[in-house]
């Protein structure tokens, strides 16, 4: 196994916020599930990452009960790690790098919620750490506009700044064609 899928922050915490109504893709679980099935079919490691803010009293505080995967998602199977992070990227406050190193992983496919925040930041850090990064754009989404940028413009901007610098930009269908598995 030299590839891993990193599913970042696809969690109920976001649905518990009023901004969920403005999310670019409220059906984010569908493309993420396709990637999970593809990774499993190819024997790739699937790593689940949840954002937490312990003691905050907000929707990311584990005590509030929202820090769990979206109900529509495929659920972790035996051997698939579920990591809890407190930073914007999936590396800094988790054992992710050690886990990937021990498993011999060299290529990471990333997807998740907050295209321009946690998914982009994880992609940049992963690239800096020497991983081949694949950013699956249609399996990411974001929740609210920033300044004059709409959610679609934020996603487009993220693709532009990552492309060929930090990651290869891909779609779920392109990954399915490339890895030789069809949608389950």
Tab-separated table of N, CA and C in Angstrom:
chain	number	residue	atom	x	y	z
A	1	UNK	N	0.854	-1.176	0.000
A	1	UNK	CA	0.000	0.000	0.000
A	1	UNK	C	0.900	1.240	0.000
A	2	UNK	N	0.784	2.045	-1.039
A	2	UNK	CA	1.557	3.277	-1.045
A	2	UNK	C	0.684	4.511	-1.217
A	3	UNK	N	-0.630	4.311	-1.177
A	3	UNK	CA	-1.574	5.433	-1.281
A	3	UNK	C	-2.496	5.435	-0.068
A	4	UNK	N	-2.972	6.657	0.242
A	4	UNK	CA	-3.982	6.794	1.288
A	4	UNK	C	-4.980	7.859	0.877
A	5	UNK	N	-6.203	7.680	1.308
A	5	UNK	CA	-7.254	8.679	1.175
A	5	UNK	C	-7.416	9.337	2.533
A	6	UNK	N	-7.343	10.657	2.569
A	6	UNK	CA	-7.535	11.406	3.806
A	6	UNK	C	-8.864	12.148	3.700
A	7	UNK	N	-9.824	11.766	4.520
A	7	UNK	CA	-11.154	12.393	4.545
A	7	UNK	C	-11.143	13.405	5.687
A	8	UNK	N	-11.229	14.694	5.339
A	8	UNK	CA	-11.012	15.761	6.304
A	8	UNK	C	-12.309	16.480	6.679
A	9	UNK	N	-12.685	16.391	7.937
A	9	UNK	CA	-13.745	17.214	8.535
A	9	UNK	C	-15.125	17.072	7.893
A	10	UNK	N	-15.438	15.926	7.348
A	10	UNK	CA	-16.778	15.713	6.797
A	10	UNK	C	-17.637	15.252	7.969
A	11	UNK	N	-18.023	16.239	8.773
A	11	UNK	CA	-18.597	15.950	10.081
A	11	UNK	C	-19.855	16.757	10.368
A	12	UNK	N	-20.619	16.229	11.302
A	12	UNK	CA	-21.897	16.837	11.675
A	12	UNK	C	-21.744	18.237	12.266
A	13	UNK	N	-20.570	18.585	12.760
A	13	UNK	CA	-20.343	19.927	13.317
A	13	UNK	C	-20.749	21.000	12.313
A	14	UNK	N	-20.434	20.781	11.040
A	14	UNK	CA	-20.777	21.792	10.025
A	14	UNK	C	-22.278	21.878	9.814
A	15	UNK	N	-22.956	20.729	9.824
A	15	UNK	CA	-24.413	20.746	9.637
A	15	UNK	C	-25.112	21.422	10.815
A	16	UNK	N	-24.472	21.425	11.980
A	16	UNK	CA	-25.061	22.044	13.174
A	16	UNK	C	-24.933	23.572	13.164
A	17	UNK	N	-24.178	24.108	12.219
A	17	UNK	CA	-23.992	25.559	12.133
A	17	UNK	C	-25.033	26.156	11.192
A	18	UNK	N	-25.460	27.400	11.448
A	18	UNK	CA	-26.416	28.056	10.542
A	18	UNK	C	-25.893	28.185	9.111
A	19	UNK	N	-24.582	28.222	8.930
A	19	UNK	CA	-24.000	28.396	7.605
A	19	UNK	C	-24.142	27.167	6.718
A	20	UNK	N	-24.604	26.041	7.270
A	20	UNK	CA	-24.781	24.834	6.450
A	20	UNK	C	-25.692	25.122	5.255
A	21	UNK	N	-26.659	26.006	5.447
A	21	UNK	CA	-27.594	26.357	4.363
A	21	UNK	C	-26.866	26.965	3.165
A	22	UNK	N	-25.669	27.515	3.379
A	22	UNK	CA	-24.918	28.161	2.308
A	22	UNK	C	-23.815	27.279	1.739
A	23	UNK	N	-23.719	26.040	2.182
A	23	UNK	CA	-22.630	25.175	1.724
A	23	UNK	C	-22.730	24.953	0.213
A	24	UNK	N	-21.595	24.929	-0.443
A	24	UNK	CA	-21.566	24.788	-1.900
A	24	UNK	C	-22.135	23.441	-2.355
A	25	UNK	N	-21.872	22.367	-1.607
A	25	UNK	CA	-22.368	21.042	-1.984
A	25	UNK	C	-22.902	20.324	-0.754
A	26	UNK	N	-24.198	20.472	-0.466
A	26	UNK	CA	-24.757	19.801	0.707
A	26	UNK	C	-24.750	18.280	0.601
A	27	UNK	N	-24.501	17.754	-0.589
A	27	UNK	CA	-24.440	16.301	-0.782
A	27	UNK	C	-22.995	15.831	-0.872
A	28	UNK	N	-22.105	16.475	-0.120
A	28	UNK	CA	-20.677	16.160	-0.127
A	28	UNK	C	-20.405	14.682	0.181
A	29	UNK	N	-21.280	14.055	0.936
A	29	UNK	CA	-21.050	12.647	1.294
A	29	UNK	C	-21.015	11.740	0.061
A	30	UNK	N	-21.775	12.073	-0.980
A	30	UNK	CA	-21.824	11.207	-2.165
A	30	UNK	C	-20.452	11.072	-2.842
A	31	UNK	N	-19.779	12.172	-3.227
A	31	UNK	CA	-18.466	11.985	-3.855
A	31	UNK	C	-17.418	11.439	-2.881
A	32	UNK	N	-17.516	11.782	-1.613
A	32	UNK	CA	-16.574	11.248	-0.636
A	32	UNK	C	-16.757	9.734	-0.520
A	33	UNK	N	-17.998	9.282	-0.472
A	33	UNK	CA	-18.257	7.841	-0.406
A	33	UNK	C	-17.694	7.113	-1.626
A	34	UNK	N	-17.785	7.723	-2.797
A	34	UNK	CA	-17.215	7.109	-4.002
A	34	UNK	C	-15.702	6.947	-3.843
A	35	UNK	N	-15.043	7.973	-3.294
A	35	UNK	CA	-13.594	7.880	-3.077
A	35	UNK	C	-13.255	6.819	-2.039
A	36	UNK	N	-14.063	6.731	-0.991
A	36	UNK	CA	-13.821	5.723	0.050
A	36	UNK	C	-13.941	4.330	-0.550
A	37	UNK	N	-14.993	4.089	-1.311
A	37	UNK	CA	-15.168	2.770	-1.941
A	37	UNK	C	-14.021	2.466	-2.904
A	38	UNK	N	-13.575	3.477	-3.644
A	38	UNK	CA	-12.468	3.308	-4.579
A	38	UNK	C	-11.178	2.961	-3.828
A	39	UNK	N	-10.904	3.695	-2.763
A	39	UNK	CA	-9.696	3.425	-1.975
A	39	UNK	C	-9.726	2.013	-1.402
A	40	UNK	N	-10.841	1.640	-0.837
A	40	UNK	CA	-10.956	0.298	-0.261
A	40	UNK	C	-10.786	-0.779	-1.332
A	41	UNK	N	-11.399	-0.575	-2.498
A	41	UNK	CA	-11.300	-1.564	-3.586
A	41	UNK	C	-9.864	-1.733	-4.059
A	42	UNK	N	-9.061	-0.687	-3.930
A	42	UNK	CA	-7.666	-0.727	-4.374
A	42	UNK	C	-6.693	-1.039	-3.245
A	43	UNK	N	-7.209	-1.342	-2.055
A	43	UNK	CA	-6.346	-1.686	-0.934
A	43	UNK	C	-5.600	-0.509	-0.340
A	44	UNK	N	-6.096	0.709	-0.583
A	44	UNK	CA	-5.458	1.909	-0.047
A	44	UNK	C	-5.950	2.174	1.373
A	45	UNK	N	-5.101	2.791	2.151
A	45	UNK	CA	-5.456	3.175	3.506
A	45	UNK	C	-6.469	4.317	3.468
A	46	UNK	N	-7.499	4.237	4.286
A	46	UNK	CA	-8.458	5.335	4.444
A	46	UNK	C	-8.271	5.882	5.848
A	47	UNK	N	-8.040	7.203	5.927
A	47	UNK	CA	-7.850	7.873	7.212
A	47	UNK	C	-8.936	8.927	7.352
A	48	UNK	N	-9.641	8.879	8.460
A	48	UNK	CA	-10.725	9.813	8.761
A	48	UNK	C	-10.204	10.848	9.749
A	49	UNK	N	-10.451	12.125	9.472
A	49	UNK	CA	-9.974	13.197	10.336
A	49	UNK	C	-11.157	14.071	10.734
A	50	UNK	N	-11.278	14.332	12.024
A	50	UNK	CA	-12.338	15.189	12.558
A	50	UNK	C	-11.713	16.380	13.275
A	51	UNK	N	-12.275	17.554	13.036
A	51	UNK	CA	-11.786	18.756	13.719
A	51	UNK	C	-12.469	18.869	15.081
A	52	UNK	N	-11.677	19.178	16.107
A	52	UNK	CA	-12.230	19.350	17.451
A	52	UNK	C	-11.710	20.635	18.076
A	53	UNK	N	-12.538	21.207	18.913
A	53	UNK	CA	-12.164	22.375	19.717
A	53	UNK	C	-12.638	22.108	21.143
A	54	UNK	N	-11.927	21.215	21.859
A	54	UNK	CA	-12.348	20.837	23.210
A	54	UNK	C	-12.471	22.064	24.133
A	55	UNK	N	-13.550	22.059	24.905
A	55	UNK	CA	-13.767	23.121	25.888
A	55	UNK	C	-14.312	24.410	25.324
A	56	UNK	N	-14.571	24.461	24.015
A	56	UNK	CA	-15.042	25.706	23.394
A	56	UNK	C	-16.534	25.944	23.613
A	57	UNK	N	-17.290	24.883	23.854
A	57	UNK	CA	-18.739	25.012	23.990
A	57	UNK	C	-19.456	25.133	22.656
A	58	UNK	N	-18.721	25.163	21.550
A	58	UNK	CA	-19.306	25.288	20.218
A	58	UNK	C	-19.534	23.941	19.562
A	59	UNK	N	-19.879	23.982	18.277
A	59	UNK	CA	-20.220	22.755	17.549
A	59	UNK	C	-19.021	21.835	17.304
A	60	UNK	N	-17.794	22.352	17.508
A	60	UNK	CA	-16.603	21.509	17.357
A	60	UNK	C	-16.095	20.988	18.704
A	61	UNK	N	-16.800	21.311	19.761
A	61	UNK	CA	-16.474	20.795	21.096
A	61	UNK	C	-17.042	19.380	21.177
A	62	UNK	N	-16.201	18.375	21.380
A	62	UNK	CA	-16.700	16.996	21.435
A	62	UNK	C	-17.831	16.795	22.445
A	63	UNK	N	-17.859	17.597	23.484
A	63	UNK	CA	-18.901	17.461	24.503
A	63	UNK	C	-20.287	17.796	23.965
A	64	UNK	N	-20.357	18.522	22.854
A	64	UNK	CA	-21.651	18.912	22.285
A	64	UNK	C	-22.273	17.818	21.403
A	65	UNK	N	-21.487	16.789	21.046
A	65	UNK	CA	-22.022	15.645	20.319
A	65	UNK	C	-22.027	15.750	18.802
A	66	UNK	N	-21.471	16.813	18.232
A	66	UNK	CA	-21.483	16.970	16.774
A	66	UNK	C	-20.188	16.526	16.104
A	67	UNK	N	-19.165	16.229	16.875
A	67	UNK	CA	-17.875	15.832	16.306
A	67	UNK	C	-17.941	14.348	15.971
A	68	UNK	N	-18.595	14.088	14.836
A	68	UNK	CA	-18.725	12.730	14.308
A	68	UNK	C	-18.961	12.847	12.807
A	69	UNK	N	-18.656	11.790	12.092
A	69	UNK	CA	-18.822	11.802	10.639
A	69	UNK	C	-20.272	12.059	10.258
A	70	UNK	N	-20.490	12.700	9.104
A	70	UNK	CA	-21.845	12.875	8.601
A	70	UNK	C	-22.522	11.515	8.551
A	71	UNK	N	-23.780	11.489	8.912
A	71	UNK	CA	-24.518	10.228	8.967
A	71	UNK	C	-24.522	9.484	7.630
A	72	UNK	N	-24.494	10.223	6.500
A	72	UNK	CA	-24.577	9.603	5.174
A	72	UNK	C	-23.271	8.963	4.716
A	73	UNK	N	-22.209	9.201	5.430
A	73	UNK	CA	-20.910	8.671	5.018
A	73	UNK	C	-20.786	7.180	5.289
A	74	UNK	N	-19.994	6.536	4.423
A	74	UNK	CA	-19.532	5.193	4.743
A	74	UNK	C	-18.844	5.337	6.101
A	75	UNK	N	-18.993	4.382	6.944
A	75	UNK	CA	-18.370	4.480	8.260
A	75	UNK	C	-17.028	3.755	8.260
A	76	UNK	N	-16.114	4.173	9.135
A	76	UNK	CA	-14.793	3.547	9.175
A	76	UNK	C	-14.881	2.036	9.401
A	77	UNK	N	-14.037	1.331	8.667
A	77	UNK	CA	-13.925	-0.107	8.850
A	77	UNK	C	-12.769	-0.388	9.799
A	78	UNK	N	-12.699	-1.609	10.247
A	78	UNK	CA	-11.614	-2.034	11.123
A	78	UNK	C	-10.270	-1.710	10.465
A	79	UNK	N	-9.382	-1.095	11.222
A	79	UNK	CA	-8.060	-0.742	10.712
A	79	UNK	C	-7.973	0.628	10.077
A	80	UNK	N	-9.100	1.291	9.888
A	80	UNK	CA	-9.088	2.647	9.332
A	80	UNK	C	-9.048	3.644	10.482
A	81	UNK	N	-7.940	4.366	10.611
A	81	UNK	CA	-7.804	5.286	11.742
A	81	UNK	C	-8.774	6.457	11.665
A	82	UNK	N	-9.239	6.878	12.835
A	82	UNK	CA	-10.030	8.102	12.979
A	82	UNK	C	-9.211	9.018	13.885
A	83	UNK	N	-8.741	10.119	13.307
A	83	UNK	CA	-7.894	11.062	14.038
A	83	UNK	C	-8.673	12.319	14.387
A	84	UNK	N	-8.333	12.904	15.511
A	84	UNK	CA	-8.964	14.153	15.948
A	84	UNK	C	-7.896	15.237	15.968
A	85	UNK	N	-8.148	16.322	15.230
A	85	UNK	CA	-7.178	17.403	15.124
A	85	UNK	C	-7.722	18.674	15.769
A	86	UNK	N	-6.799	19.536	16.147
A	86	UNK	CA	-7.176	20.844	16.693
A	86	UNK	C	-6.543	21.970	15.889
A	87	UNK	N	-5.876	21.637	14.796
A	87	UNK	CA	-5.266	22.646	13.925
A	87	UNK	C	-5.963	22.607	12.569
A	88	UNK	N	-5.601	23.532	11.691
A	88	UNK	CA	-6.225	23.575	10.370
A	88	UNK	C	-5.784	22.433	9.466
A	89	UNK	N	-4.603	21.877	9.682
A	89	UNK	CA	-4.175	20.770	8.829
A	89	UNK	C	-4.230	19.467	9.619
A	90	UNK	N	-4.221	18.376	8.887
A	90	UNK	CA	-4.378	17.062	9.517
A	90	UNK	C	-3.082	16.498	10.074
A	91	UNK	N	-1.963	17.206	9.919
A	91	UNK	CA	-0.668	16.701	10.378
A	91	UNK	C	-0.245	17.211	11.751
A	92	UNK	N	-0.365	18.503	11.984
A	92	UNK	CA	0.285	19.158	13.121
A	92	UNK	C	-0.104	18.597	14.481
A	93	UNK	N	-1.378	18.316	14.696
A	93	UNK	CA	-1.827	17.898	16.033
A	93	UNK	C	-2.305	16.448	16.076
A	94	UNK	N	-1.877	15.658	15.077
A	94	UNK	CA	-2.251	14.238	15.037
A	94	UNK	C	-1.008	13.400	14.723
A	95	UNK	N	-1.104	12.084	14.872
A	95	UNK	CA	0.009	11.208	14.483
A	95	UNK	C	-0.055	10.803	13.006
A	96	UNK	N	-0.686	11.605	12.155
A	96	UNK	CA	-0.894	11.233	10.756
A	96	UNK	C	0.416	10.907	10.040
A	97	UNK	N	1.412	11.762	10.148
A	97	UNK	CA	2.660	11.507	9.419
A	97	UNK	C	3.305	10.195	9.861
A	98	UNK	N	3.323	9.930	11.146
A	98	UNK	CA	3.899	8.673	11.638
A	98	UNK	C	3.122	7.480	11.091
A	99	UNK	N	1.820	7.564	11.119
A	99	UNK	CA	0.963	6.494	10.615
A	99	UNK	C	1.252	6.233	9.133
A	100	UNK	N	1.355	7.309	8.327
A	100	UNK	CA	1.606	7.165	6.897
A	100	UNK	C	3.004	6.600	6.631
A	101	UNK	N	3.981	7.065	7.404
A	101	UNK	CA	5.349	6.579	7.246
A	101	UNK	C	5.418	5.090	7.554
A	102	UNK	N	4.802	4.673	8.645
A	102	UNK	CA	4.806	3.263	9.026
A	102	UNK	C	4.120	2.388	7.988
A	103	UNK	N	3.119	2.951	7.298
A	103	UNK	CA	2.388	2.189	6.283
A	103	UNK	C	3.059	2.273	4.908
A	104	UNK	N	4.123	3.060	4.775
A	104	UNK	CA	4.817	3.185	3.494
A	104	UNK	C	4.077	4.021	2.466
A	105	UNK	N	3.179	4.864	2.912
A	105	UNK	CA	2.367	5.689	2.011
A	105	UNK	C	3.202	6.835	1.451
A	106	UNK	N	3.091	7.052	0.136
A	106	UNK	CA	3.801	8.152	-0.532
A	106	UNK	C	2.856	9.074	-1.297
A	107	UNK	N	1.627	8.635	-1.535
A	107	UNK	CA	0.664	9.465	-2.264
A	107	UNK	C	-0.601	9.623	-1.434
A	108	UNK	N	-1.055	10.867	-1.314
A	108	UNK	CA	-2.262	11.162	-0.545
A	108	UNK	C	-3.321	11.764	-1.453
A	109	UNK	N	-4.513	11.209	-1.368
A	109	UNK	CA	-5.681	11.802	-1.997
A	109	UNK	C	-6.444	12.486	-0.872
A	110	UNK	N	-6.779	13.762	-1.074
A	110	UNK	CA	-7.469	14.505	-0.023
A	110	UNK	C	-8.832	14.981	-0.501
A	111	UNK	N	-9.762	15.020	0.458
A	111	UNK	CA	-11.109	15.509	0.207
A	111	UNK	C	-11.671	16.001	1.532
A	112	UNK	N	-12.774	16.740	1.491
A	112	UNK	CA	-13.399	17.135	2.742
A	112	UNK	C	-14.069	18.492	2.714
A	113	UNK	N	-14.385	18.939	3.912
A	113	UNK	CA	-15.105	20.207	4.081
A	113	UNK	C	-14.131	21.318	4.433
A	114	UNK	N	-14.434	22.453	3.900
A	114	UNK	CA	-13.676	23.712	3.904
A	114	UNK	C	-12.507	23.575	2.937
A	115	UNK	N	-12.868	23.552	1.672
A	115	UNK	CA	-11.917	23.454	0.564
A	115	UNK	C	-10.691	24.318	0.803
A	116	UNK	N	-10.909	25.590	1.123
A	116	UNK	CA	-9.833	26.578	1.217
A	116	UNK	C	-9.158	26.623	2.580
A	117	UNK	N	-9.650	25.858	3.508
A	117	UNK	CA	-9.097	25.936	4.859
A	117	UNK	C	-8.390	24.624	5.186
A	118	UNK	N	-9.066	23.702	5.806
A	118	UNK	CA	-8.410	22.484	6.282
A	118	UNK	C	-7.946	21.563	5.154
A	119	UNK	N	-8.706	21.464	4.060
A	119	UNK	CA	-8.295	20.576	2.974
A	119	UNK	C	-7.099	21.183	2.239
A	120	UNK	N	-7.160	22.469	1.934
A	120	UNK	CA	-6.027	23.123	1.278
A	120	UNK	C	-4.784	23.114	2.165
A	121	UNK	N	-4.943	23.424	3.440
A	121	UNK	CA	-3.794	23.479	4.338
A	121	UNK	C	-3.148	22.103	4.487
A	122	UNK	N	-3.943	21.078	4.605
A	122	UNK	CA	-3.409	19.718	4.669
A	122	UNK	C	-2.657	19.387	3.385
A	123	UNK	N	-3.193	19.806	2.254
A	123	UNK	CA	-2.544	19.558	0.972
A	123	UNK	C	-1.180	20.241	0.913
A	124	UNK	N	-1.116	21.479	1.340
A	124	UNK	CA	0.156	22.209	1.310
A	124	UNK	C	1.182	21.567	2.245
A	125	UNK	N	0.758	21.234	3.465
A	125	UNK	CA	1.686	20.615	4.418
A	125	UNK	C	2.133	19.246	3.899
A	126	UNK	N	1.199	18.459	3.387
A	126	UNK	CA	1.557	17.153	2.837
A	126	UNK	C	2.571	17.266	1.714
A	127	UNK	N	2.401	18.249	0.839
A	127	UNK	CA	3.357	18.489	-0.234
A	127	UNK	C	4.723	18.854	0.338
A	128	UNK	N	4.737	19.732	1.328
A	128	UNK	CA	6.003	20.125	1.962
A	128	UNK	C	6.704	18.936	2.615
A	129	UNK	N	5.923	17.964	3.071
A	129	UNK	CA	6.499	16.774	3.707
A	129	UNK	C	6.952	15.733	2.679
A	130	UNK	N	6.726	16.007	1.408
A	130	UNK	CA	7.215	15.122	0.355
A	130	UNK	C	6.209	14.133	-0.211
A	131	UNK	N	4.946	14.235	0.183
A	131	UNK	CA	3.921	13.342	-0.370
A	131	UNK	C	3.474	13.837	-1.735
A	132	UNK	N	3.168	12.911	-2.644
A	132	UNK	CA	2.488	13.268	-3.887
A	132	UNK	C	1.037	13.507	-3.496
A	133	UNK	N	0.537	14.683	-3.781
A	133	UNK	CA	-0.798	15.062	-3.340
A	133	UNK	C	-1.771	15.084	-4.521
A	134	UNK	N	-2.959	14.523	-4.282
A	134	UNK	CA	-4.044	14.579	-5.255
A	134	UNK	C	-5.225	15.234	-4.552
A	135	UNK	N	-5.612	16.407	-5.019
A	135	UNK	CA	-6.706	17.197	-4.449
A	135	UNK	C	-7.934	16.933	-5.303
A	136	UNK	N	-8.928	16.247	-4.737
A	136	UNK	CA	-10.123	15.875	-5.501
A	136	UNK	C	-11.180	16.950	-5.283
A	137	UNK	N	-11.218	17.844	-6.214
A	137	UNK	CA	-11.972	19.086	-6.064
A	137	UNK	C	-13.473	18.888	-5.891
A	138	UNK	N	-14.075	17.938	-6.601
A	138	UNK	CA	-15.517	17.758	-6.465
A	138	UNK	C	-15.891	16.921	-5.244
A	139	UNK	N	-14.895	16.529	-4.467
A	139	UNK	CA	-15.142	15.862	-3.182
A	139	UNK	C	-14.714	16.777	-2.035
A	140	UNK	N	-14.693	18.087	-2.331
A	140	UNK	CA	-14.499	19.093	-1.295
A	140	UNK	C	-15.659	20.081	-1.401
A	141	UNK	N	-15.865	20.820	-0.346
A	141	UNK	CA	-16.881	21.874	-0.382
A	141	UNK	C	-16.523	22.902	0.671
A	142	UNK	N	-17.166	24.047	0.575
A	142	UNK	CA	-16.941	25.086	1.571
A	142	UNK	C	-18.272	25.674	1.982
A	143	UNK	N	-18.265	26.342	3.116
A	143	UNK	CA	-19.538	26.711	3.723
A	143	UNK	C	-19.981	28.145	3.545
A	144	UNK	N	-19.088	29.071	3.354
A	144	UNK	CA	-19.581	30.442	3.263
A	144	UNK	C	-18.628	31.306	2.461
A	145	UNK	N	-19.168	32.384	1.874
A	145	UNK	CA	-18.323	33.295	1.105
A	145	UNK	C	-17.297	33.976	1.999
A	146	UNK	N	-16.201	34.397	1.382
A	146	UNK	CA	-15.180	35.173	2.070
A	146	UNK	C	-15.057	36.480	1.308
A	147	UNK	N	-15.356	37.586	1.976
A	147	UNK	CA	-15.326	38.876	1.297
A	147	UNK	C	-16.238	38.858	0.089
A	148	UNK	N	-15.686	39.194	-1.064
A	148	UNK	CA	-16.466	39.220	-2.297
A	148	UNK	C	-16.458	37.892	-3.036
A	149	UNK	N	-15.768	36.890	-2.487
A	149	UNK	CA	-15.667	35.597	-3.159
A	149	UNK	C	-16.817	34.676	-2.777
A	150	UNK	N	-17.505	34.172	-3.778
A	150	UNK	CA	-18.547	33.168	-3.541
A	150	UNK	C	-17.873	31.840	-3.229
A	151	UNK	N	-18.664	30.880	-2.769
A	151	UNK	CA	-18.118	29.546	-2.502
A	151	UNK	C	-17.498	28.966	-3.771
A	152	UNK	N	-18.164	29.137	-4.923
A	152	UNK	CA	-17.609	28.616	-6.177
A	152	UNK	C	-16.286	29.297	-6.514
A	153	UNK	N	-16.200	30.605	-6.290
A	153	UNK	CA	-14.954	31.335	-6.565
A	153	UNK	C	-13.843	30.883	-5.616
A	154	UNK	N	-14.187	30.574	-4.381
A	154	UNK	CA	-13.188	30.087	-3.416
A	154	UNK	C	-12.629	28.741	-3.877
A	155	UNK	N	-13.507	27.866	-4.321
A	155	UNK	CA	-13.073	26.552	-4.801
A	155	UNK	C	-12.186	26.715	-6.036
A	156	UNK	N	-12.590	27.570	-6.957
A	156	UNK	CA	-11.802	27.831	-8.163
A	156	UNK	C	-10.427	28.404	-7.803
A	157	UNK	N	-10.379	29.335	-6.875
A	157	UNK	CA	-9.126	29.933	-6.417
A	157	UNK	C	-8.227	28.883	-5.787
A	158	UNK	N	-8.812	28.005	-4.971
A	158	UNK	CA	-8.031	26.958	-4.315
A	158	UNK	C	-7.399	26.036	-5.347
A	159	UNK	N	-8.176	25.631	-6.342
A	159	UNK	CA	-7.633	24.799	-7.412
A	159	UNK	C	-6.454	25.501	-8.091
A	160	UNK	N	-6.618	26.786	-8.381
A	160	UNK	CA	-5.578	27.539	-9.094
A	160	UNK	C	-4.279	27.620	-8.295
A	161	UNK	N	-4.368	27.851	-7.002
A	161	UNK	CA	-3.137	28.011	-6.212
A	161	UNK	C	-2.470	26.672	-5.887
A	162	UNK	N	-3.231	25.595	-5.873
A	162	UNK	CA	-2.643	24.281	-5.593
A	162	UNK	C	-2.096	23.599	-6.844
A	163	UNK	N	-2.751	23.830	-7.980
A	163	UNK	CA	-2.442	23.111	-9.221
A	163	UNK	C	-0.966	23.216	-9.585
A	164	UNK	N	-0.354	22.067	-9.758
A	164	UNK	CA	1.030	21.941	-10.220
A	164	UNK	C	2.068	22.563	-9.282
A	165	UNK	N	1.654	23.080	-8.161
A	165	UNK	CA	2.601	23.571	-7.163
A	165	UNK	C	2.616	22.618	-5.975
A	166	UNK	N	1.419	22.361	-5.465
A	166	UNK	CA	1.283	21.541	-4.265
A	166	UNK	C	0.573	20.219	-4.534
A	167	UNK	N	-0.213	20.166	-5.614
A	167	UNK	CA	-1.032	18.973	-5.851
A	167	UNK	C	-1.431	18.853	-7.309
A	168	UNK	N	-1.821	17.654	-7.636
A	168	UNK	CA	-2.514	17.420	-8.902
A	168	UNK	C	-3.995	17.562	-8.591
A	169	UNK	N	-4.697	18.339	-9.393
A	169	UNK	CA	-6.132	18.528	-9.209
A	169	UNK	C	-6.844	17.437	-10.001
A	170	UNK	N	-7.823	16.807	-9.373
A	170	UNK	CA	-8.533	15.701	-9.997
A	170	UNK	C	-10.006	15.767	-9.637
A	171	UNK	N	-10.797	14.954	-10.321
A	171	UNK	CA	-12.205	14.764	-9.965
A	171	UNK	C	-12.379	13.318	-9.523
A	172	UNK	N	-13.511	13.028	-8.933
A	172	UNK	CA	-13.792	11.653	-8.520
A	172	UNK	C	-13.797	10.734	-9.749
A	173	UNK	N	-14.466	11.157	-10.815
A	173	UNK	CA	-14.537	10.324	-12.025
A	173	UNK	C	-13.144	10.070	-12.606
A	174	UNK	N	-12.279	11.078	-12.587
A	174	UNK	CA	-10.910	10.886	-13.079
A	174	UNK	C	-10.154	9.879	-12.218
A	175	UNK	N	-10.334	9.945	-10.910
A	175	UNK	CA	-9.677	8.970	-10.017
A	175	UNK	C	-10.201	7.570	-10.285
A	176	UNK	N	-11.516	7.446	-10.482
A	176	UNK	CA	-12.098	6.132	-10.767
A	176	UNK	C	-11.525	5.567	-12.068
A	177	UNK	N	-11.414	6.401	-13.106
A	177	UNK	CA	-10.867	5.944	-14.381
A	177	UNK	C	-9.388	5.578	-14.234
A	178	UNK	N	-8.662	6.388	-13.512
A	178	UNK	CA	-7.220	6.185	-13.340
A	178	UNK	C	-6.902	4.924	-12.553
A	179	UNK	N	-7.676	4.655	-11.501
A	179	UNK	CA	-7.376	3.539	-10.618
A	179	UNK	C	-8.117	2.257	-10.998
A	180	UNK	N	-8.895	2.314	-12.066
A	180	UNK	CA	-9.483	1.103	-12.622
A	180	UNK	C	-10.652	0.527	-11.861
A	181	UNK	N	-11.317	1.333	-11.062
A	181	UNK	CA	-12.507	0.842	-10.359
A	181	UNK	C	-13.680	1.735	-10.734
A	182	UNK	N	-14.846	1.157	-10.793
A	182	UNK	CA	-16.039	1.948	-11.104
A	182	UNK	C	-16.814	2.209	-9.836
A	183	UNK	N	-17.738	3.141	-9.944
A	183	UNK	CA	-18.563	3.495	-8.784
A	183	UNK	C	-19.320	2.265	-8.304
A	184	UNK	N	-19.277	2.036	-7.004
A	184	UNK	CA	-19.975	0.870	-6.439
A	184	UNK	C	-21.442	1.149	-6.252
